[in-house]
Amino acid sequence: MQDETNQHWRVIGASVRGTSHVATDRACEDAHAYLELENGILLLAVADGAGSASRAREGSQEAVKAIIATLGHSLHSAAPQSEAAWKTLLETGLRETRVALEELAKAEETTPESSAEGDSFDIAAEKGYHPRKKPTKNLLREFATTLLVAVITPEWLAVAQIGDGFVVSQQSDLTIHNLTIPEYGTYLNETFFLTQEDYLAHVQYAVVAKTEEVRGIALLTDGLELLAMDLANKVAHSPFFVPILEAATQTSFTQTDLETFLNSERVCSRTDDDKTLLLAVQHKYVK
Amino acid sequence: MSQLDIVEFASNPDPRCPCLLLLDTSGSMGGERIRELNEGLIVLQNELQQDPLASRRVEVAIVTFGNGGVQIVQDFVTAGQFSAPSLAADGYTPMGGAINTGLDLLRSRKDSYKSAGVQYYRPWVFLITDGDPTDSWQPAAQRVRQEVEGNGMAFFAVGVAGANMQTLGQIAHPSRPPIALQGLKFRELFIWLSQSQKRVSGSKPGDQVSLPPVGWGSV
């Protein structure tokens, strides 16, 4: 562990199981990871494994680990200095993360096939009515996951996202700004995954040359969308984020407190899905 | 007292799961058939209303063809507000007109979801008939196929004994061929439909919804 006082950011994150996953004894399929480099660059990632994928938990965990590792490696030496260069870097990171998932799937192909699934109706795969592939023939699909990644340097804020969930930043005047919005297919239970063929066509990028100070940032998965986003206007619900980011500036507020909140009756009566919230605030605001 | 007690949540409407029924009320549906169909609709209402999530999220609409021509018997309404109509059978079988009316209704419903920022699941359309269309059905069939191929809906065609399954096969998309109802198992059909809709209405992004086995018909 690095000495916190030398760091620029205080990061608090939690991924907790939704009540529907508790009821059906399914693991939490959300994951998050972060890393602050010695040069002060902060990397944050969250992922939501697809409910339809049998290895969703491993998919989301591998995705956040791989994107942080690959981008961390590149950013160790030098950070991009143009919007285009940032997009290239993020895209390369996504490609390499996808390769990491392919490796997982490949390793799996040597093990015996899982049993047939019976009568099922695959809403996402029916898009365009391609004949449905047998899951055993496309193991990569079993690791399907969304992925959201954010990088903050003193000069830049760069975000890439595939699928739903979203990212907001908070300026020093405490205002909340959407960097991305959730991307669905036409319908609610269809989104986009890093594991699909055309994943690069579904990446949202937000690259901002920082003219204003970024006080804090938050990444979350879709389990919190109904609570944290005004869906009619497609903007973040500020009364959700302001108090949470404020709490994150207090040393008394810990990961356990965040988990308690995400598991609270108040939250669970609104959403039964897994949910992840990853918060970062500048250390100079920490009290 | 936690610091997070003051966190406020956005108030978003429940996502919706539209379900459109296109029902044959032509003369040939008279007697036992229409009685069983009406019973089936009551079962659908009861089953959906027993599920708190489904009663808030599933929306039902009914367009009939036969008695009184093409009629919008029920515009989209959440299952909690749905009251099963009592249908009577008479007249011809203007199936093409009913499909067009139904798909127009569905389109305008989707538009209102979009303008209100309501999230929604892929609509289901159920066509149930025991006959042969007596109007021009080919343009409607083409529209069905276009909608299905554009992922605009899932379309299920159900033939009661006497239905022209060949025509139904030309209306339905090849990916989901028409289903022949066994006897008059409307009750079983609507229980299946309500169970399926419950599963869809509780599903999450990327979920693969496993439908209950079809115990009421055969492809």
Tab-separated table of N, CA and C in Angstrom, chain A residues 20 26 50-53 117 119-124 126-129 132 141 164 184 186-191 193 222 225-232 237 239-241 243-244 247 250 252-253 257-258 261 266-267 270-273, chain B residues 2-16 53 57 110 114-124 148-156 173 175-176 192 200 202-214:
chain	number	residue	atom	x	y	z
A	20	SER	N	-31.987	-9.768	-6.061
A	20	SER	CA	-32.400	-10.882	-6.932
A	20	SER	C	-31.291	-11.920	-7.018
A	26	ARG	N	-27.034	-16.249	-6.720
A	26	ARG	CA	-26.031	-15.947	-7.734
A	26	ARG	C	-25.021	-14.967	-7.174
A	50	ALA	N	-22.902	-9.796	-17.731
A	50	ALA	CA	-24.255	-10.001	-18.254
A	50	ALA	C	-24.983	-11.095	-17.481
A	51	GLY	N	-26.251	-10.811	-17.174
A	51	GLY	CA	-27.063	-11.797	-16.467
A	51	GLY	C	-27.195	-13.104	-17.228
A	52	SER	N	-27.079	-13.012	-18.559
A	52	SER	CA	-27.274	-14.213	-19.382
A	52	SER	C	-25.998	-15.037	-19.502
A	53	ALA	N	-24.875	-14.513	-19.037
A	53	ALA	CA	-23.598	-15.191	-19.244
A	53	ALA	C	-23.222	-16.011	-18.015
A	117	GLU	N	-29.141	-25.722	-22.572
A	117	GLU	CA	-29.907	-24.831	-21.712
A	117	GLU	C	-31.408	-25.045	-21.777
A	119	ASP	N	-35.273	-24.755	-23.335
A	119	ASP	CA	-36.035	-23.772	-24.094
A	119	ASP	C	-35.726	-22.374	-23.579
A	120	SER	N	-35.060	-21.602	-24.381
A	120	SER	CA	-34.765	-20.264	-23.912
A	120	SER	C	-34.988	-19.271	-25.024
A	121	PHE	N	-35.172	-18.071	-24.601
A	121	PHE	CA	-35.560	-17.012	-25.519
A	121	PHE	C	-34.559	-15.907	-25.296
A	122	ASP	N	-33.659	-15.788	-26.211
A	122	ASP	CA	-32.537	-14.903	-25.984
A	122	ASP	C	-32.805	-13.548	-26.616
A	123	ILE	N	-33.220	-12.633	-25.798
A	123	ILE	CA	-33.649	-11.339	-26.311
A	123	ILE	C	-32.508	-10.601	-27.002
A	124	ALA	N	-31.347	-10.591	-26.375
A	124	ALA	CA	-30.244	-9.840	-26.966
A	124	ALA	C	-29.767	-10.472	-28.262
A	126	GLU	N	-31.378	-12.248	-30.268
A	126	GLU	CA	-32.358	-12.313	-31.341
A	126	GLU	C	-32.292	-11.105	-32.246
A	127	LYS	N	-31.574	-10.124	-31.826
A	127	LYS	CA	-31.448	-8.914	-32.617
A	127	LYS	C	-31.070	-9.278	-34.048
A	128	GLY	N	-31.887	-8.869	-34.990
A	128	GLY	CA	-31.583	-9.175	-36.373
A	128	GLY	C	-31.871	-10.617	-36.733
A	129	TYR	N	-32.293	-11.389	-35.751
A	129	TYR	CA	-32.653	-12.779	-35.982
A	129	TYR	C	-31.590	-13.609	-36.664
A	132	ARG	N	-29.578	-18.570	-33.554
A	132	ARG	CA	-28.917	-18.491	-32.264
A	132	ARG	C	-27.753	-19.460	-32.190
A	141	ARG	N	-18.852	-15.394	-25.210
A	141	ARG	CA	-20.133	-14.838	-24.795
A	141	ARG	C	-20.446	-15.100	-23.326
A	164	ASP	N	-24.172	-0.175	-20.531
A	164	ASP	CA	-24.891	0.768	-19.676
A	164	ASP	C	-24.086	1.117	-18.432
A	184	TYR	N	-28.241	1.664	-24.252
A	184	TYR	CA	-29.017	0.448	-24.396
A	184	TYR	C	-29.183	0.158	-25.863
A	186	THR	N	-32.478	-0.961	-28.254
A	186	THR	CA	-33.778	-0.302	-28.243
A	186	THR	C	-34.476	-0.550	-26.913
A	187	TYR	N	-34.235	-1.713	-26.347
A	187	TYR	CA	-35.012	-2.106	-25.182
A	187	TYR	C	-34.157	-2.217	-23.945
A	188	LEU	N	-34.889	-2.157	-22.831
A	188	LEU	CA	-34.243	-2.080	-21.541
A	188	LEU	C	-33.318	-3.266	-21.267
A	189	ASN	N	-33.758	-4.457	-21.643
A	189	ASN	CA	-32.909	-5.593	-21.283
A	189	ASN	C	-31.930	-5.976	-22.394
A	190	GLU	N	-31.568	-5.014	-23.188
A	190	GLU	CA	-30.527	-5.234	-24.188
A	190	GLU	C	-29.472	-4.155	-24.013
A	191	THR	N	-28.251	-4.552	-23.856
A	191	THR	CA	-27.218	-3.541	-23.864
A	191	THR	C	-26.042	-4.081	-24.665
A	193	PHE	N	-21.911	-5.287	-25.027
A	193	PHE	CA	-20.879	-5.938	-24.234
A	193	PHE	C	-19.542	-5.942	-24.962
A	222	ASP	N	-25.371	-0.250	-14.018
A	222	ASP	CA	-26.778	0.021	-14.304
A	222	ASP	C	-27.712	-0.249	-13.133
A	225	GLU	N	-28.982	2.962	-11.941
A	225	GLU	CA	-29.468	3.978	-12.882
A	225	GLU	C	-30.816	4.580	-12.495
A	226	LEU	N	-31.750	3.705	-12.070
A	226	LEU	CA	-33.086	4.220	-11.737
A	226	LEU	C	-33.026	5.214	-10.577
A	227	LEU	N	-31.978	5.124	-9.748
A	227	LEU	CA	-31.859	5.988	-8.577
A	227	LEU	C	-31.019	7.232	-8.852
A	228	ALA	N	-30.060	7.073	-9.747
A	228	ALA	CA	-29.023	8.107	-9.868
A	228	ALA	C	-29.134	8.909	-11.150
A	229	MET	N	-30.110	8.578	-11.968
A	229	MET	CA	-30.213	9.268	-13.250
A	229	MET	C	-31.657	9.676	-13.491
A	230	ASP	N	-31.837	10.886	-13.982
A	230	ASP	CA	-33.150	11.307	-14.446
A	230	ASP	C	-33.264	10.783	-15.874
A	231	LEU	N	-33.987	9.682	-16.017
A	231	LEU	CA	-33.961	8.973	-17.302
A	231	LEU	C	-34.706	9.721	-18.396
A	232	ALA	N	-35.686	10.528	-17.996
A	232	ALA	CA	-36.423	11.271	-19.014
A	232	ALA	C	-35.503	12.300	-19.681
A	237	HIS	N	-28.723	12.629	-11.612
A	237	HIS	CA	-29.554	13.247	-10.583
A	237	HIS	C	-28.613	13.798	-9.507
A	239	PRO	N	-28.898	15.472	-6.680
A	239	PRO	CA	-29.102	15.198	-5.246
A	239	PRO	C	-28.677	13.783	-4.831
A	240	PHE	N	-28.434	12.926	-5.795
A	240	PHE	CA	-27.860	11.620	-5.488
A	240	PHE	C	-26.352	11.748	-5.295
A	241	PHE	N	-25.713	12.425	-6.224
A	241	PHE	CA	-24.238	12.420	-6.226
A	241	PHE	C	-23.599	13.393	-5.237
A	243	PRO	N	-24.300	14.548	-2.139
A	243	PRO	CA	-24.028	14.074	-0.770
A	243	PRO	C	-23.050	12.894	-0.724
A	244	ILE	N	-23.096	12.038	-1.740
A	244	ILE	CA	-22.211	10.870	-1.724
A	244	ILE	C	-20.761	11.301	-1.923
A	247	ALA	N	-19.627	12.866	1.220
A	247	ALA	CA	-19.278	11.858	2.232
A	247	ALA	C	-17.883	11.284	1.966
A	250	GLN	N	-14.817	12.658	3.598
A	250	GLN	CA	-14.623	12.537	5.044
A	250	GLN	C	-13.906	11.236	5.377
A	252	SER	N	-13.856	9.614	7.899
A	252	SER	CA	-14.672	8.670	8.689
A	252	SER	C	-15.531	7.793	7.785
A	253	PHE	N	-15.665	8.171	6.530
A	253	PHE	CA	-16.519	7.424	5.600
A	253	PHE	C	-15.674	6.364	4.883
A	257	ASP	N	-19.093	1.704	4.881
A	257	ASP	CA	-20.255	2.596	4.908
A	257	ASP	C	-20.952	2.625	3.550
A	258	LEU	N	-20.143	2.609	2.505
A	258	LEU	CA	-20.715	2.624	1.160
A	258	LEU	C	-21.476	1.315	0.896
A	261	PHE	N	-24.741	1.337	2.686
A	261	PHE	CA	-25.706	2.156	1.949
A	261	PHE	C	-26.283	1.379	0.764
A	266	ARG	N	-33.589	1.155	1.720
A	266	ARG	CA	-33.929	2.278	0.833
A	266	ARG	C	-33.504	2.014	-0.599
A	267	VAL	N	-32.262	1.545	-0.755
A	267	VAL	CA	-31.742	1.283	-2.097
A	267	VAL	C	-32.367	0.019	-2.671
A	270	ARG	N	-35.678	-0.160	-4.463
A	270	ARG	CA	-35.751	0.451	-5.787
A	270	ARG	C	-35.068	-0.359	-6.870
A	271	THR	N	-34.158	-1.232	-6.488
A	271	THR	CA	-33.421	-1.992	-7.486
A	271	THR	C	-33.047	-3.342	-6.907
A	272	ASP	N	-33.227	-4.395	-7.690
A	272	ASP	CA	-32.856	-5.718	-7.173
A	272	ASP	C	-31.620	-6.258	-7.895
A	273	ASP	N	-30.966	-5.401	-8.643
A	273	ASP	CA	-29.800	-5.805	-9.428
A	273	ASP	C	-28.512	-5.580	-8.625
B	2	SER	N	-26.348	7.920	9.183
B	2	SER	CA	-25.266	7.861	8.200
B	2	SER	C	-25.251	9.150	7.389
B	3	GLN	N	-24.063	9.473	6.899
B	3	GLN	CA	-23.946	10.660	6.050
B	3	GLN	C	-24.802	10.513	4.799
B	4	LEU	N	-25.135	9.273	4.483
B	4	LEU	CA	-25.830	9.041	3.212
B	4	LEU	C	-27.349	9.047	3.348
B	5	ASP	N	-27.851	9.319	4.562
B	5	ASP	CA	-29.303	9.394	4.715
B	5	ASP	C	-29.898	10.541	3.901
B	6	ILE	N	-29.082	11.524	3.593
B	6	ILE	CA	-29.618	12.672	2.848
B	6	ILE	C	-29.547	12.475	1.334
B	7	VAL	N	-29.006	11.344	0.897
B	7	VAL	CA	-28.944	11.082	-0.551
B	7	VAL	C	-30.365	10.947	-1.089
B	8	GLU	N	-30.655	11.697	-2.135
B	8	GLU	CA	-31.991	11.607	-2.736
B	8	GLU	C	-31.939	10.776	-4.017
B	9	PHE	N	-33.020	10.070	-4.267
B	9	PHE	CA	-33.086	9.245	-5.474
B	9	PHE	C	-33.915	9.936	-6.552
B	10	ALA	N	-33.547	9.683	-7.775
B	10	ALA	CA	-34.335	10.193	-8.895
B	10	ALA	C	-35.675	9.469	-8.919
B	11	SER	N	-36.730	10.171	-9.305
B	11	SER	CA	-38.011	9.467	-9.415
B	11	SER	C	-38.261	9.144	-10.874
B	12	ASN	N	-38.040	7.905	-11.213
B	12	ASN	CA	-38.244	7.459	-12.592
B	12	ASN	C	-39.437	6.523	-12.634
B	13	PRO	N	-40.222	6.588	-13.706
B	13	PRO	CA	-41.329	5.635	-13.821
B	13	PRO	C	-40.810	4.218	-14.026
B	14	ASP	N	-41.642	3.253	-13.670
B	14	ASP	CA	-41.271	1.859	-13.908
B	14	ASP	C	-41.098	1.606	-15.399
B	15	PRO	N	-40.134	0.810	-15.773
B	15	PRO	CA	-40.044	0.420	-17.181
B	15	PRO	C	-41.282	-0.397	-17.589
B	16	ARG	N	-41.632	-0.339	-18.856
B	16	ARG	CA	-42.864	-1.000	-19.307
B	16	ARG	C	-42.578	-2.148	-20.269
B	53	LEU	N	-44.716	-6.633	-9.492
B	53	LEU	CA	-43.846	-6.037	-10.504
B	53	LEU	C	-44.551	-6.040	-11.865
B	57	ARG	N	-45.593	-3.085	-14.482
B	57	ARG	CA	-44.747	-2.973	-15.672
B	57	ARG	C	-45.375	-3.488	-16.965
B	110	LYS	N	-45.009	3.341	-28.230
B	110	LYS	CA	-43.550	3.474	-28.134
B	110	LYS	C	-43.148	4.935	-28.160
B	114	LYS	N	-41.045	6.990	-25.371
B	114	LYS	CA	-39.816	7.731	-25.669
B	114	LYS	C	-39.920	9.172	-25.202
B	115	SER	N	-41.053	9.808	-25.504
B	115	SER	CA	-41.141	11.227	-25.148
B	115	SER	C	-41.219	11.399	-23.635
B	116	ALA	N	-41.722	10.389	-22.929
B	116	ALA	CA	-41.803	10.504	-21.466
B	116	ALA	C	-40.550	9.953	-20.792
B	117	GLY	N	-39.604	9.448	-21.592
B	117	GLY	CA	-38.386	8.904	-21.000
B	117	GLY	C	-38.628	7.604	-20.252
B	118	VAL	N	-39.658	6.870	-20.628
B	118	VAL	CA	-39.941	5.592	-19.979
B	118	VAL	C	-39.157	4.494	-20.705
B	119	GLN	N	-38.428	3.712	-19.950
B	119	GLN	CA	-37.706	2.603	-20.572
B	119	GLN	C	-38.689	1.477	-20.861
B	120	TYR	N	-38.402	0.694	-21.875
B	120	TYR	CA	-39.335	-0.398	-22.154
B	120	TYR	C	-38.632	-1.617	-22.721
B	121	TYR	N	-39.303	-2.725	-22.559
B	121	TYR	CA	-38.824	-3.995	-23.083
B	121	TYR	C	-39.398	-4.200	-24.481
B	122	ARG	N	-38.826	-5.148	-25.179
B	122	ARG	CA	-39.350	-5.415	-26.520
B	122	ARG	C	-40.808	-5.863	-26.444
B	123	PRO	N	-41.677	-5.218	-27.223
B	123	PRO	CA	-43.093	-5.574	-27.169
B	123	PRO	C	-43.354	-6.986	-27.691
B	124	TRP	N	-44.387	-7.577	-27.144
B	124	TRP	CA	-44.878	-8.861	-27.634
B	124	TRP	C	-46.224	-8.639	-28.290
B	148	VAL	N	-40.394	-7.284	-37.168
B	148	VAL	CA	-39.676	-8.345	-36.461
B	148	VAL	C	-38.201	-8.295	-36.825
B	149	GLU	N	-37.927	-8.097	-38.121
B	149	GLU	CA	-36.524	-8.062	-38.533
B	149	GLU	C	-35.803	-6.837	-37.995
B	150	GLY	N	-36.534	-5.751	-37.831
B	150	GLY	CA	-35.933	-4.558	-37.231
B	150	GLY	C	-35.941	-4.630	-35.720
B	151	ASN	N	-36.281	-5.782	-35.178
B	151	ASN	CA	-36.280	-5.986	-33.733
B	151	ASN	C	-37.328	-5.120	-33.041
B	152	GLY	N	-38.382	-4.748	-33.784
B	152	GLY	CA	-39.408	-3.869	-33.219
B	152	GLY	C	-40.388	-4.580	-32.314
B	153	MET	N	-40.435	-5.890	-32.408
B	153	MET	CA	-41.364	-6.651	-31.558
B	153	MET	C	-41.077	-8.137	-31.713
B	154	ALA	N	-41.634	-8.911	-30.791
B	154	ALA	CA	-41.682	-10.364	-30.966
B	154	ALA	C	-43.116	-10.685	-31.361
B	155	PHE	N	-43.309	-11.435	-32.436
B	155	PHE	CA	-44.652	-11.688	-32.962
B	155	PHE	C	-44.971	-13.175	-32.857
B	156	PHE	N	-46.062	-13.485	-32.172
B	156	PHE	CA	-46.500	-14.870	-32.002
B	156	PHE	C	-47.847	-15.030	-32.695
B	173	HIS	N	-43.096	-14.397	-38.745
B	173	HIS	CA	-41.722	-14.436	-39.244
B	173	HIS	C	-41.224	-15.879	-39.167
B	175	SER	N	-38.654	-17.101	-38.196
B	175	SER	CA	-37.923	-17.413	-36.969
B	175	SER	C	-38.855	-17.855	-35.850
B	176	ARG	N	-40.151	-17.542	-35.984
B	176	ARG	CA	-41.099	-17.944	-34.954
B	176	ARG	C	-42.380	-18.383	-35.640
B	192	TRP	N	-49.415	-19.109	-19.641
B	192	TRP	CA	-48.043	-19.093	-20.192
B	192	TRP	C	-47.618	-17.671	-20.530
B	200	VAL	N	-40.077	-11.540	-18.220
B	200	VAL	CA	-39.471	-10.447	-18.993
B	200	VAL	C	-39.468	-9.163	-18.165
B	202	GLY	N	-39.222	-8.643	-15.144
B	202	GLY	CA	-38.241	-8.597	-14.056
B	202	GLY	C	-36.822	-8.775	-14.548
B	203	SER	N	-36.633	-8.788	-15.867
B	203	SER	CA	-35.305	-9.126	-16.371
B	203	SER	C	-34.397	-7.913	-16.412
B	204	LYS	N	-33.119	-8.188	-16.506
B	204	LYS	CA	-32.083	-7.164	-16.433
B	204	LYS	C	-31.379	-7.070	-17.782
B	205	PRO	N	-30.667	-5.991	-17.987
B	205	PRO	CA	-29.939	-5.890	-19.244
B	205	PRO	C	-29.119	-7.149	-19.516
B	206	GLY	N	-29.243	-7.648	-20.721
B	206	GLY	CA	-28.452	-8.800	-21.113
B	206	GLY	C	-29.032	-10.116	-20.663
B	207	ASP	N	-30.118	-10.054	-19.903
B	207	ASP	CA	-30.668	-11.309	-19.425
B	207	ASP	C	-31.221	-12.140	-20.567
B	208	GLN	N	-31.014	-13.421	-20.451
B	208	GLN	CA	-31.594	-14.355	-21.394
B	208	GLN	C	-32.813	-14.894	-20.690
B	209	VAL	N	-33.974	-14.540	-21.193
B	209	VAL	CA	-35.191	-14.912	-20.498
B	209	VAL	C	-35.612	-16.309	-20.940
B	210	SER	N	-35.620	-17.231	-20.020
B	210	SER	CA	-36.078	-18.577	-20.341
B	210	SER	C	-37.592	-18.596	-20.229
B	211	LEU	N	-38.264	-18.964	-21.318
B	211	LEU	CA	-39.708	-19.003	-21.277
B	211	LEU	C	-40.158	-20.345	-20.710
B	212	PRO	N	-41.320	-20.317	-20.051
B	212	PRO	CA	-41.846	-21.601	-19.570
B	212	PRO	C	-42.170	-22.487	-20.769
B	213	PRO	N	-42.179	-23.808	-20.597
B	213	PRO	CA	-42.492	-24.687	-21.730
B	213	PRO	C	-43.912	-24.436	-22.249
B	214	VAL	N	-44.066	-24.533	-23.554
B	214	VAL	CA	-45.379	-24.307	-24.163
B	214	VAL	C	-46.208	-25.581	-24.005
